[in-house]
Amino acid sequence: MNAESAFYDHEDRSRVPHRRTQDPLPADPVGKHLATLFPNGWDWIFASAPEPGDPVDWATIKKFPLSPVEMWSHHQDPECLIGVRPSAQTRWLVLDIDKDSRYHPASDPQWLPQIRHALEDIGICRSLLCQSSHSSGLHLYLPLPETVSSFWLSNCIKLNLEAIGIKFYGGQCELYPNPKRYVPKGKGFSLFAAFRLPMQPGSGFHPLDADLNPLPWSLEHWLDAFELCADGQDMGRLHHAISDAQQNFKVRKSGHASSLATWQERIHEEKTQGWTGPGQTNEKLKILACEARVFMGMDSEDQIAEYVCQTAQNTPGFYEHCRHQHEIDRRSHEVAIWAMRYYWPTGTAPCREAKYHDKQVAPADFGYHQSKREAAQTRIKKAVLELKRVDKFPPWNYRSCPSHLKASPL
């Protein structure tokens, strides 16, 4: 039994929510690409295209699944809108920011960069920003090069964005896949929320550049950009963040002593091992701050920061591998601020809401700009080595991309 099934019976095993293998894919290669990214045809949603400014009257279709060919046909029809639900495994997550949300750039231009910085800290280094509809809401796509658990990815993103002050609810900010509700084992299953497919003609969906201007892309260009973004993610860091989210989720749900003991044992092992190479400072400091807050009951940023700073310097490999020795005091205070928002001492009631959503409290930045520079340097070095190794690129690579795709920041 895996970690997810130990806590949830998310799916009725007699009704697998994936597309049936015998369903043919569209003949059009663009339609085929779209169908493979959104493979779940069960409980899809449909609406007639409304007039701009009018609400969309969605209906859930439960009588039959949406086939790939039918999905492609509806997608290209400007007279209708369709949407699907995430599968159990996904290559993407969408952050939905409503036009009237406090997180929309029109309300506060600082939030979107903060969200992207927080995502980069857990390995999602590239994202694809789009206008979701005529309403001018935003869909921030987070493409991945491989499938991961939709449930755990959603919980991982939720926990890490909550740590910088994001509050998830309708009309403000939502996730697709969304963290599903609890269903006791044997009591059925819960569905992921459905959302509209991207790039439907006449739907008001537009890819956006860094200044939020619409880009004149076709669906093919958008899919190329999706894959380019996916190739830029740090999956090792993301898998580590998902593992942390699983542990955090299990402890908060069960409160069982054995879960807490396992968590504490893992922290002890990380401390004993210490630094084994460069690029580990963020994770190491977060682990120490977690220990101080959760298991040592420290209740002030200064106290946690002092513990993190002193413990880090006494941890094996710090002086050999840590590249932030000159700023360890500042980094320790940043991670202490984060820990005070993200965790609470074991045995006490959750209390993070008192500080998470206070507009006067600035989110911890974790030295994100330094992290971005290091990540960019790594990607540049990797690209240079790849250029030396091969003579030809795949057909979707940068060299064959349209000029507007090359010039537009992703």
XYZ file of C-alpha atoms in Angstrom:
410
model
C 0.000 0.000 0.000
C 1.424 3.374 -0.987
C 1.362 6.533 1.095
C -1.675 7.957 -0.660
C -3.908 4.893 -0.300
C -3.017 4.675 3.376
C -5.006 7.865 3.956
C -7.424 8.161 1.065
C -9.504 5.988 -1.171
C -9.377 8.597 -3.918
C -10.555 6.380 -6.720
C -13.097 3.638 -7.209
C -10.763 0.885 -8.455
C -13.558 -0.608 -10.576
C -13.818 2.624 -12.515
C -10.367 3.731 -13.588
C -10.517 7.439 -14.494
C -7.927 7.182 -17.267
C -8.733 7.111 -20.931
C -9.400 3.672 -22.283
C -6.413 2.344 -24.196
C -8.535 1.342 -27.207
C -9.721 4.903 -27.852
C -7.954 6.204 -30.974
C -6.095 9.486 -30.801
C -6.774 12.295 -33.299
C -4.978 12.015 -36.631
C -3.820 15.628 -36.369
C -0.463 15.638 -34.517
C -1.429 18.795 -32.617
C -4.673 17.193 -31.477
C -2.785 14.048 -30.525
C -0.341 16.096 -28.428
C -3.223 17.881 -26.671
C -5.040 14.603 -25.985
C -1.975 13.035 -24.376
C -1.594 16.014 -22.003
C -5.264 15.867 -20.950
C -6.092 12.151 -21.053
C -9.009 11.903 -18.589
C -12.345 11.749 -20.423
C -14.560 10.965 -17.424
C -17.046 13.490 -16.011
C -16.088 16.177 -18.481
C -17.771 19.574 -18.714
C -19.445 21.277 -21.676
C -20.967 24.695 -22.375
C -22.206 26.671 -25.334
C -19.890 29.591 -26.014
C -21.342 32.665 -24.240
C -21.197 36.231 -25.396
C -18.119 38.080 -24.065
C -18.866 39.203 -20.519
C -21.660 36.672 -19.936
C -21.169 33.803 -17.450
C -20.458 30.298 -18.734
C -23.242 27.775 -18.074
C -21.244 24.577 -17.557
C -22.845 21.119 -17.533
C -21.105 17.945 -16.336
C -21.428 15.033 -18.771
C -21.547 11.770 -16.822
C -23.333 9.458 -19.255
C -20.288 8.742 -21.401
C -16.578 9.604 -21.395
C -15.102 12.133 -23.758
C -13.077 10.353 -26.430
C -9.823 11.895 -27.718
C -11.263 12.429 -31.203
C -14.415 14.052 -29.820
C -12.337 16.221 -27.502
C -10.321 17.504 -30.443
C -13.475 18.169 -32.469
C -15.108 20.140 -29.627
C -11.867 21.965 -28.886
C -11.741 23.348 -32.439
C -15.433 24.370 -32.424
C -15.759 28.093 -31.541
C -19.439 27.563 -30.693
C -18.708 25.537 -27.550
C -16.362 25.213 -24.592
C -15.146 22.015 -22.982
C -13.218 21.125 -19.864
C -11.747 18.020 -18.295
C -10.624 16.760 -14.915
C -7.029 15.872 -14.051
C -6.079 12.206 -14.026
C -4.463 10.444 -11.078
C -1.088 11.197 -12.711
C -0.326 14.535 -14.330
C 2.319 16.421 -16.307
C 0.992 19.818 -15.301
C -0.616 21.926 -12.631
C -2.575 25.117 -13.247
C -2.747 28.018 -10.826
C -6.016 29.886 -11.465
C -5.965 33.555 -10.382
C -9.286 35.384 -10.706
C -9.325 38.871 -12.260
C -10.539 40.399 -8.970
C -8.116 38.412 -6.829
C -5.706 40.207 -4.525
C -2.990 38.103 -6.232
C -3.765 39.367 -9.748
C -1.140 41.779 -11.149
C -3.872 44.381 -11.593
C -4.403 44.374 -7.823
C -0.822 43.830 -6.672
C 2.029 43.379 -9.195
C 4.314 41.913 -6.503
C 2.438 38.645 -6.017
C 3.137 36.963 -9.356
C 6.948 37.271 -9.050
C 6.734 36.030 -5.447
C 4.702 33.018 -6.558
C 7.213 32.186 -9.284
C 10.137 32.558 -6.866
C 8.463 30.201 -4.401
C 7.829 27.659 -7.156
C 11.455 27.831 -8.296
C 12.561 27.007 -4.759
C 10.866 23.593 -5.100
C 12.146 22.898 -8.616
C 9.523 24.498 -10.874
C 11.847 26.905 -12.630
C 9.672 27.751 -15.632
C 5.966 28.480 -16.018
C 3.600 29.468 -18.797
C 1.358 32.471 -18.076
C -1.941 32.754 -19.932
C -5.160 34.752 -19.857
C -7.776 32.137 -19.019
C -10.813 33.734 -20.717
C -12.469 37.008 -21.690
C -12.768 37.767 -17.960
C -8.983 38.506 -17.897
C -8.278 35.969 -15.171
C -4.939 34.154 -15.291
C -3.918 30.536 -15.692
C -0.314 29.915 -14.680
C 0.635 26.555 -16.195
C 3.390 24.545 -14.505
C 4.530 21.988 -17.128
C 6.475 18.885 -16.123
C 8.624 16.559 -18.256
C 7.197 13.435 -16.582
C 4.046 12.409 -14.766
C 3.719 12.669 -10.995
C 0.851 12.023 -8.587
C -1.796 14.711 -9.103
C -2.870 14.554 -5.470
C 0.604 14.919 -3.996
C 1.709 17.554 -6.500
C -1.351 19.607 -5.626
C -0.693 19.320 -1.901
C 2.980 20.162 -2.396
C 2.191 23.341 -4.353
C -0.535 24.313 -1.885
C 1.670 23.953 1.186
C 4.592 25.836 -0.319
C 2.482 28.720 -1.627
C 0.587 28.953 1.639
C 3.977 29.480 3.242
C 4.345 32.814 1.412
C 0.831 33.950 2.272
C -1.356 32.616 -0.567
C -4.874 31.717 0.519
C -6.701 29.233 -1.714
C -10.427 29.662 -2.243
C -12.856 30.404 -5.059
C -12.662 33.863 -6.564
C -9.080 34.369 -5.405
C -6.715 31.525 -6.215
C -7.363 27.863 -7.045
C -5.337 24.828 -8.092
C -5.967 22.251 -10.822
C -5.443 19.463 -9.823
C -7.007 20.609 -6.564
C -6.386 18.950 -3.166
C -9.381 16.613 -3.083
C -11.684 16.147 -0.119
C -11.306 13.249 2.263
C -13.316 10.100 1.463
C -13.058 7.155 3.921
C -11.811 3.932 2.394
C -14.644 1.923 0.915
C -16.985 4.937 0.755
C -16.511 5.748 -2.915
C -14.213 8.342 -4.415
C -13.885 12.079 -4.916
C -13.278 13.849 -8.196
C -10.730 16.445 -9.081
C -12.318 19.740 -10.090
C -12.789 20.261 -13.835
C -11.412 23.249 -15.738
C -11.537 24.518 -19.309
C -8.960 23.345 -21.845
C -6.381 25.840 -23.108
C -6.296 27.622 -26.468
C -9.934 27.063 -27.508
C -10.822 29.365 -30.417
C -12.906 32.360 -29.360
C -12.656 31.502 -25.656
C -10.529 34.506 -24.698
C -7.591 32.275 -23.779
C -4.265 33.890 -24.752
C -0.629 33.175 -23.884
C 0.934 36.260 -22.299
C 4.408 37.744 -22.397
C 6.291 39.140 -19.389
C 4.328 42.415 -19.646
C 0.967 40.557 -19.780
C 0.493 41.316 -23.475
C -1.206 38.636 -25.619
C 1.085 36.559 -27.814
C -0.047 35.607 -31.363
C 0.592 31.912 -30.874
C -1.237 28.995 -32.395
C -2.017 25.904 -30.318
C 1.049 24.251 -31.838
C 3.263 27.112 -30.635
C 1.685 26.917 -27.178
C 2.383 23.185 -26.971
C 5.994 23.783 -28.067
C 6.344 26.354 -25.294
C 4.807 23.888 -22.840
C 7.474 21.300 -23.640
C 10.278 23.867 -23.467
C 9.100 24.900 -20.012
C 8.819 21.250 -18.952
C 12.427 20.584 -19.928
C 13.582 23.446 -17.707
C 12.242 22.013 -14.427
C 14.438 20.605 -11.651
C 12.644 17.305 -11.074
C 15.063 16.135 -8.396
C 14.198 19.119 -6.250
C 10.480 18.758 -7.010
C 10.419 15.075 -6.014
C 12.134 16.035 -2.768
C 9.501 18.732 -2.135
C 6.674 16.282 -2.876
C 8.192 13.803 -0.418
C 8.289 16.543 2.226
C 4.658 17.407 1.507
C 3.620 13.759 1.904
C 5.305 13.554 5.287
C 3.851 16.876 6.377
C 0.367 15.880 5.218
C 0.433 12.522 6.981
C 1.563 14.003 10.273
C -1.067 16.737 10.182
C -3.848 14.307 9.248
C -3.021 11.526 11.681
C -1.074 13.198 14.462
C 0.213 9.702 15.170
C 3.330 9.408 17.292
C 4.953 6.978 14.859
C 4.573 9.513 12.039
C 6.160 12.222 14.142
C 8.962 9.844 15.113
C 9.618 9.035 11.457
C 9.716 12.717 10.599
C 12.111 13.461 13.444
C 14.293 10.507 12.498
C 14.539 11.807 8.947
C 15.641 15.216 10.225
C 18.277 13.562 12.400
C 19.612 11.605 9.415
C 19.826 14.781 7.321
C 21.733 16.558 10.096
C 24.115 13.637 10.550
C 24.851 13.451 6.829
C 25.219 17.220 6.435
C 26.303 18.932 3.220
C 27.567 16.555 0.537
C 27.837 19.100 -2.280
C 26.862 22.590 -3.453
C 23.276 23.708 -3.968
C 21.925 22.157 -0.756
C 21.712 25.205 1.514
C 17.987 25.910 1.078
C 16.945 22.380 1.996
C 19.418 22.040 4.865
C 18.349 25.299 6.501
C 14.665 24.445 6.087
C 15.200 21.108 7.820
C 16.926 22.783 10.755
C 14.184 25.401 11.035
C 11.552 22.677 10.958
C 13.293 20.868 13.810
C 13.504 24.055 15.869
C 9.866 24.971 15.329
C 8.109 21.593 15.428
C 10.176 19.422 17.726
C 11.946 21.971 19.913
C 8.934 24.256 20.287
C 10.790 27.485 19.514
C 8.312 30.312 19.221
C 10.228 33.307 17.913
C 12.014 34.075 14.664
C 15.186 35.198 16.448
C 15.377 32.010 18.500
C 14.908 29.783 15.461
C 17.381 31.822 13.405
C 20.053 31.527 16.088
C 19.559 27.758 16.305
C 19.666 27.352 12.521
C 22.795 29.495 12.173
C 24.766 27.754 14.926
C 23.635 24.230 14.006
C 24.376 24.741 10.309
C 27.944 25.814 11.050
C 28.445 22.694 13.188
C 26.961 20.365 10.567
C 29.373 18.162 8.544
C 30.337 19.578 5.155
C 29.201 23.147 5.868
C 32.590 24.773 5.327
C 33.488 22.475 2.426
C 30.301 22.820 0.371
C 28.040 25.650 1.573
C 28.397 28.658 -0.720
C 26.423 30.948 1.586
C 28.763 31.067 4.560
C 29.137 34.850 4.157
C 25.365 35.366 4.501
C 24.405 32.554 6.854
C 22.924 34.992 9.401
C 20.571 36.520 6.865
C 19.613 33.169 5.362
C 18.909 31.796 8.831
C 16.522 34.657 9.559
C 14.752 34.145 6.217
C 14.164 30.475 6.914
C 13.064 31.271 10.488
C 10.337 33.569 9.142
C 9.212 30.777 6.809
C 9.151 28.168 9.594
C 7.014 30.389 11.826
C 4.409 30.547 9.057
C 4.596 27.001 7.792
C 4.822 24.924 10.999
C 3.711 24.873 14.597
C 5.091 23.012 17.643
C 4.012 19.406 17.959
C 1.173 18.907 20.393
C -0.240 22.401 19.857
C -3.179 23.567 17.778
C -2.504 24.909 14.263
C -1.954 28.635 14.493
C -0.397 29.718 11.208
C -3.473 31.593 9.927
C -2.782 34.345 12.432
C 0.290 35.377 10.454
C -0.027 33.829 7.005
C -2.524 36.282 5.602
C -1.483 39.465 7.362
C -0.830 41.982 4.581
C 1.715 43.736 6.789
C 3.943 40.666 7.023
C 6.306 40.329 4.069
C 6.931 36.760 2.881
C 10.355 35.264 3.444
C 12.309 35.258 0.220
C 14.758 32.458 1.026
C 17.424 34.195 -1.036
C 15.393 33.444 -4.141
C 17.393 35.746 -6.399
C 20.581 33.881 -5.522
C 18.790 30.593 -6.188
C 17.594 31.871 -9.565
C 21.126 32.875 -10.534
C 22.514 29.473 -9.559
C 19.713 27.651 -11.404
C 20.305 29.760 -14.519
C 24.040 29.067 -14.411
C 23.368 25.335 -14.169
C 20.996 25.412 -17.134
C 23.453 27.433 -19.231
C 26.270 24.984 -18.500
C 24.020 22.064 -19.379
C 22.984 23.720 -22.661
C 26.603 24.402 -23.634
C 27.547 20.771 -23.023
C 24.548 19.640 -25.064
C 25.513 21.913 -27.958
C 28.983 20.390 -27.983
C 27.643 16.842 -27.842
C 25.082 16.832 -30.649
C 24.898 18.244 -34.163
C 21.163 18.192 -34.639
C 18.247 19.098 -32.431
C 14.812 17.463 -32.215
C 12.164 19.062 -34.424
C 10.646 20.990 -31.488
C 13.894 22.550 -30.278
C 14.792 26.217 -29.997
C 16.406 26.343 -33.436
C 13.154 25.360 -35.146
C 10.810 27.408 -32.936
C 9.014 30.392 -34.448
C 10.784 33.703 -33.945
C 8.127 35.023 -31.548
C 8.517 31.905 -29.417
C 12.269 32.436 -29.212
C 11.945 36.055 -28.214
C 9.200 35.693 -25.640
C 10.212 34.996 -22.037
C 8.576 31.923 -20.565
